[in-house]
Amino acid sequence: MGKHYWLMKSEPDTFSLQDLKERPQQREPWDGVRNYQARNFMRDGMSVGDGILFYHSNTKPPGIVGLAEVVSEAYPDPTAFDKKSKYYDEKSDPSNPRWFLVDVAYRKGFKHQVSLEAMKGMSELAEMKVLQKGNRLSITPVSESEYKAICAAGL
DNA sequence: GCCAACGTTGGC
DNA sequence: GCCAACGTTGGC
């Protein structure tokens, strides 16, 4: 299977690209996703080596701040089984897990953040999922041409 | 802080 | 299976 590209949102107050950069081995399980579509992208769509656009949401300005990479196959999200976790889900049965995640690793910080506003002005991104009205998904697929256009603007 | 858009829940 | 109520997301 060829390499795919994804946009993954995170609120920087919760977990920023800088936080990922400072993690041991600069990698982290992408836990806490509790949306079925986003889960399906991780569980069924992602492969090791896929490229990730790291997006900061709920901040000023929102936008893509750098690059990460998928570094594991999908596996059950352990926080769903942890009663002390804020992501605990009593309906996720360890013998039939409901929630999955992948590990992601830091790759690069952009020289220039590519803001949401700038993205809206880029004709190459007219079809991009994250720009469609009403889209709240925290994980969306990105085409190779979209990925390259954003890298060209940010690196 | 507001609120549009969307997903989930649960009564029926 | 329908759909109203509710909760969340996330830009502004």
mmCIF file of C-alpha atoms (C1' of nucleotides) in Angstrom:
data_model
loop_
_atom_site.group_PDB
_atom_site.id
_atom_site.type_symbol
_atom_site.label_atom_id
_atom_site.label_comp_id
_atom_site.label_asym_id
_atom_site.label_seq_id
_atom_site.Cartn_x
_atom_site.Cartn_y
_atom_site.Cartn_z
ATOM 1 C CA MET A 1 0.000 0.000 0.000
ATOM 2 C CA GLY A 2 1.269 3.447 -0.891
ATOM 3 C CA LYS A 3 1.966 6.249 1.500
ATOM 4 C CA HIS A 4 -1.020 8.237 2.675
ATOM 5 C CA TYR A 5 -1.321 11.630 4.281
ATOM 6 C CA TRP A 6 -3.462 12.837 7.161
ATOM 7 C CA LEU A 7 -4.311 15.965 9.062
ATOM 8 C CA MET A 8 -4.511 15.531 12.833
ATOM 9 C CA LYS A 9 -5.876 18.223 15.112
ATOM 10 C CA SER A 10 -4.735 18.903 18.622
ATOM 11 C CA GLU A 11 -5.341 21.727 21.013
ATOM 12 C CA PRO A 12 -1.888 23.028 21.884
ATOM 13 C CA ASP A 13 -2.946 23.660 25.492
ATOM 14 C CA THR A 14 -3.535 19.907 25.726
ATOM 15 C CA PHE A 15 -0.822 18.540 23.451
ATOM 16 C CA SER A 16 1.243 20.626 21.069
ATOM 17 C CA LEU A 17 3.773 19.796 18.391
ATOM 18 C CA GLN A 18 6.414 21.099 20.798
ATOM 19 C CA ASP A 19 5.176 18.610 23.410
ATOM 20 C CA LEU A 20 5.620 15.829 20.864
ATOM 21 C CA LYS A 21 9.122 17.059 20.064
ATOM 22 C CA GLU A 22 10.025 16.923 23.754
ATOM 23 C CA ARG A 23 8.676 13.427 24.382
ATOM 24 C CA PRO A 24 11.113 10.545 24.827
ATOM 25 C CA GLN A 25 12.011 9.378 21.330
ATOM 26 C CA GLN A 26 9.755 12.167 20.098
ATOM 27 C CA ARG A 27 6.810 9.827 19.847
ATOM 28 C CA GLU A 28 3.438 9.491 21.537
ATOM 29 C CA PRO A 29 0.277 7.356 21.380
ATOM 30 C CA TRP A 30 -2.525 9.420 19.846
ATOM 31 C CA ASP A 31 -4.996 8.508 22.557
ATOM 32 C CA GLY A 32 -8.407 9.828 23.439
ATOM 33 C CA VAL A 33 -10.053 9.802 20.029
ATOM 34 C CA ARG A 34 -13.741 9.032 20.662
ATOM 35 C CA ASN A 35 -15.246 9.543 17.249
ATOM 36 C CA TYR A 36 -15.955 6.557 15.022
ATOM 37 C CA GLN A 37 -14.915 8.139 11.742
ATOM 38 C CA ALA A 38 -11.618 9.318 13.183
ATOM 39 C CA ARG A 39 -11.099 5.896 14.749
ATOM 40 C CA ASN A 40 -11.743 4.207 11.424
ATOM 41 C CA PHE A 41 -9.115 6.353 9.746
ATOM 42 C CA MET A 42 -6.552 5.265 12.323
ATOM 43 C CA ARG A 43 -7.603 1.630 12.499
ATOM 44 C CA ASP A 44 -8.335 0.956 8.836
ATOM 45 C CA GLY A 45 -6.582 3.654 6.866
ATOM 46 C CA MET A 46 -3.219 4.369 8.421
ATOM 47 C CA SER A 47 0.058 2.572 7.835
ATOM 48 C CA VAL A 48 3.528 3.027 9.259
ATOM 49 C CA GLY A 49 5.271 5.795 7.336
ATOM 50 C CA ASP A 50 2.167 7.834 6.526
ATOM 51 C CA GLY A 51 2.673 11.595 6.704
ATOM 52 C CA ILE A 52 0.831 13.793 9.197
ATOM 53 C CA LEU A 53 0.083 17.495 9.070
ATOM 54 C CA PHE A 54 -0.016 18.602 12.706
ATOM 55 C CA TYR A 55 -2.818 21.114 13.208
ATOM 56 C CA HIS A 56 -3.329 23.327 16.242
ATOM 57 C CA SER A 57 -6.993 24.002 16.951
ATOM 58 C CA ASN A 58 -8.675 26.306 19.444
ATOM 59 C CA THR A 59 -5.790 28.710 19.367
ATOM 60 C CA LYS A 60 -4.880 31.963 17.694
ATOM 61 C CA PRO A 61 -4.373 31.545 14.899
ATOM 62 C CA PRO A 62 -5.401 27.944 14.198
ATOM 63 C CA GLY A 63 -3.351 26.175 11.537
ATOM 64 C CA ILE A 64 -0.705 23.648 10.618
ATOM 65 C CA VAL A 65 2.506 23.989 12.584
ATOM 66 C CA GLY A 66 4.592 21.072 11.325
ATOM 67 C CA LEU A 67 4.938 17.461 10.324
ATOM 68 C CA ALA A 68 4.690 14.131 12.102
ATOM 69 C CA GLU A 69 4.588 10.525 10.988
ATOM 70 C CA VAL A 70 2.645 7.367 11.756
ATOM 71 C CA VAL A 71 5.068 4.987 13.498
ATOM 72 C CA SER A 72 2.877 2.078 14.603
ATOM 73 C CA GLU A 73 0.030 -0.020 13.364
ATOM 74 C CA ALA A 74 -3.295 0.623 15.082
ATOM 75 C CA TYR A 75 -3.865 -0.996 18.475
ATOM 76 C CA PRO A 76 -6.528 -0.644 21.192
ATOM 77 C CA ASP A 77 -6.502 2.655 23.074
ATOM 78 C CA PRO A 78 -5.528 1.718 26.646
ATOM 79 C CA THR A 79 -7.076 4.873 28.113
ATOM 80 C CA ALA A 80 -10.518 3.479 27.264
ATOM 81 C CA PHE A 81 -9.948 0.758 29.900
ATOM 82 C CA ASP A 82 -8.453 3.034 32.546
ATOM 83 C CA LYS A 83 -11.055 4.169 35.049
ATOM 84 C CA LYS A 84 -8.813 6.992 36.145
ATOM 85 C CA SER A 85 -8.459 8.374 32.624
ATOM 86 C CA LYS A 86 -10.715 11.126 31.408
ATOM 87 C CA TYR A 87 -11.013 9.042 28.229
ATOM 88 C CA TYR A 88 -12.352 6.008 30.103
ATOM 89 C CA ASP A 89 -15.250 4.350 28.306
ATOM 90 C CA GLU A 90 -17.104 1.646 30.203
ATOM 91 C CA LYS A 91 -18.566 0.375 26.946
ATOM 92 C CA SER A 92 -15.164 -0.495 25.515
ATOM 93 C CA ASP A 93 -14.654 -4.161 26.363
ATOM 94 C CA PRO A 94 -10.987 -5.230 26.452
ATOM 95 C CA SER A 95 -11.920 -8.425 24.621
ATOM 96 C CA ASN A 96 -13.636 -6.373 21.928
ATOM 97 C CA PRO A 97 -12.101 -2.895 22.031
ATOM 98 C CA ARG A 98 -14.087 -0.002 20.729
ATOM 99 C CA TRP A 99 -11.294 2.591 20.413
ATOM 100 C CA PHE A 100 -7.976 2.372 18.600
ATOM 101 C CA LEU A 101 -4.961 4.581 18.144
ATOM 102 C CA VAL A 102 -1.593 4.772 16.419
ATOM 103 C CA ASP A 103 1.712 6.110 17.684
ATOM 104 C CA VAL A 104 2.932 9.275 16.017
ATOM 105 C CA ALA A 105 6.444 10.706 15.902
ATOM 106 C CA TYR A 106 7.762 14.230 15.509
ATOM 107 C CA ARG A 107 9.306 15.027 12.156
ATOM 108 C CA LYS A 108 9.589 18.754 11.587
ATOM 109 C CA GLY A 109 8.367 22.137 12.741
ATOM 110 C CA PHE A 110 7.355 24.556 10.032
ATOM 111 C CA LYS A 111 9.343 27.767 9.651
ATOM 112 C CA HIS A 112 6.052 29.467 8.959
ATOM 113 C CA GLN A 113 2.797 28.243 10.429
ATOM 114 C CA VAL A 114 0.249 27.703 7.662
ATOM 115 C CA SER A 115 -2.784 29.304 9.225
ATOM 116 C CA LEU A 116 -6.342 28.261 8.561
ATOM 117 C CA GLU A 117 -6.871 31.646 6.981
ATOM 118 C CA ALA A 118 -3.928 31.129 4.630
ATOM 119 C CA MET A 119 -5.179 27.657 3.746
ATOM 120 C CA LYS A 120 -8.545 29.081 2.768
ATOM 121 C CA GLY A 121 -6.745 31.297 0.297
ATOM 122 C CA MET A 122 -4.830 28.499 -1.417
ATOM 123 C CA SER A 123 -6.514 27.291 -4.585
ATOM 124 C CA GLU A 124 -4.753 23.898 -4.329
ATOM 125 C CA LEU A 125 -6.691 23.265 -1.102
ATOM 126 C CA ALA A 126 -10.179 24.034 -2.386
ATOM 127 C CA GLU A 127 -11.263 20.407 -1.899
ATOM 128 C CA MET A 128 -9.466 19.823 1.371
ATOM 129 C CA LYS A 129 -11.642 18.076 3.939
ATOM 130 C CA VAL A 130 -10.716 20.223 6.885
ATOM 131 C CA LEU A 131 -11.803 23.345 5.025
ATOM 132 C CA GLN A 132 -15.274 22.088 4.204
ATOM 133 C CA LYS A 133 -18.059 23.807 6.053
ATOM 134 C CA GLY A 134 -19.034 22.200 9.313
ATOM 135 C CA ASN A 135 -16.158 19.753 9.456
ATOM 136 C CA ARG A 136 -15.174 19.010 13.032
ATOM 137 C CA LEU A 137 -13.373 15.730 12.519
ATOM 138 C CA SER A 138 -10.066 15.620 14.361
ATOM 139 C CA ILE A 139 -8.501 13.326 11.761
ATOM 140 C CA THR A 140 -9.021 13.744 8.026
ATOM 141 C CA PRO A 141 -7.309 12.346 4.938
ATOM 142 C CA VAL A 142 -5.149 14.685 2.893
ATOM 143 C CA SER A 143 -4.215 14.234 -0.757
ATOM 144 C CA GLU A 144 -0.589 14.181 -1.837
ATOM 145 C CA SER A 145 -1.003 17.442 -3.736
ATOM 146 C CA GLU A 146 -2.580 19.123 -0.711
ATOM 147 C CA TYR A 147 0.226 17.837 1.483
ATOM 148 C CA LYS A 148 2.868 19.163 -0.888
ATOM 149 C CA ALA A 149 1.208 22.550 -1.230
ATOM 150 C CA ILE A 150 1.128 22.987 2.547
ATOM 151 C CA CYS A 151 4.738 21.855 2.938
ATOM 152 C CA ALA A 152 5.756 24.341 0.264
ATOM 153 C CA ALA A 153 4.028 27.114 2.201
ATOM 154 C CA GLY A 154 5.358 26.107 5.607
ATOM 155 C CA LEU A 155 8.909 24.830 5.229
ATOM 156 C "C1'" DG B 1 -18.577 33.904 25.252
ATOM 157 C "C1'" DC B 2 -21.423 32.804 21.228
ATOM 158 C "C1'" DC B 3 -23.265 29.646 18.323
ATOM 159 C "C1'" DA B 4 -23.470 26.647 14.002
ATOM 160 C "C1'" DA B 5 -22.678 22.121 12.879
ATOM 161 C "C1'" DC B 6 -22.504 17.663 13.951
ATOM 162 C "C1'" DG B 7 -22.494 13.148 16.713
ATOM 163 C "C1'" DT B 8 -24.641 10.435 20.281
ATOM 164 C "C1'" DT B 9 -28.226 8.949 23.326
ATOM 165 C "C1'" DG B 10 -32.470 7.206 24.616
ATOM 166 C "C1'" DG B 11 -37.614 7.350 24.798
ATOM 167 C "C1'" DC B 12 -41.158 5.943 22.086
ATOM 168 C "C1'" DG C 1 -36.282 3.345 13.137
ATOM 169 C "C1'" DC C 2 -37.408 8.181 14.216
ATOM 170 C "C1'" DC C 3 -36.127 12.251 16.212
ATOM 171 C "C1'" DA C 4 -35.751 15.571 20.177
ATOM 172 C "C1'" DA C 5 -32.555 16.598 23.550
ATOM 173 C "C1'" DC C 6 -28.149 17.030 24.756
ATOM 174 C "C1'" DG C 7 -23.018 17.351 24.507
ATOM 175 C "C1'" DT C 8 -18.905 18.611 21.928
ATOM 176 C "C1'" DT C 9 -16.028 20.943 18.580
ATOM 177 C "C1'" DG C 10 -13.810 24.820 17.200
ATOM 178 C "C1'" DG C 11 -13.850 29.201 14.503
ATOM 179 C "C1'" DC C 12 -14.903 33.711 15.351
#
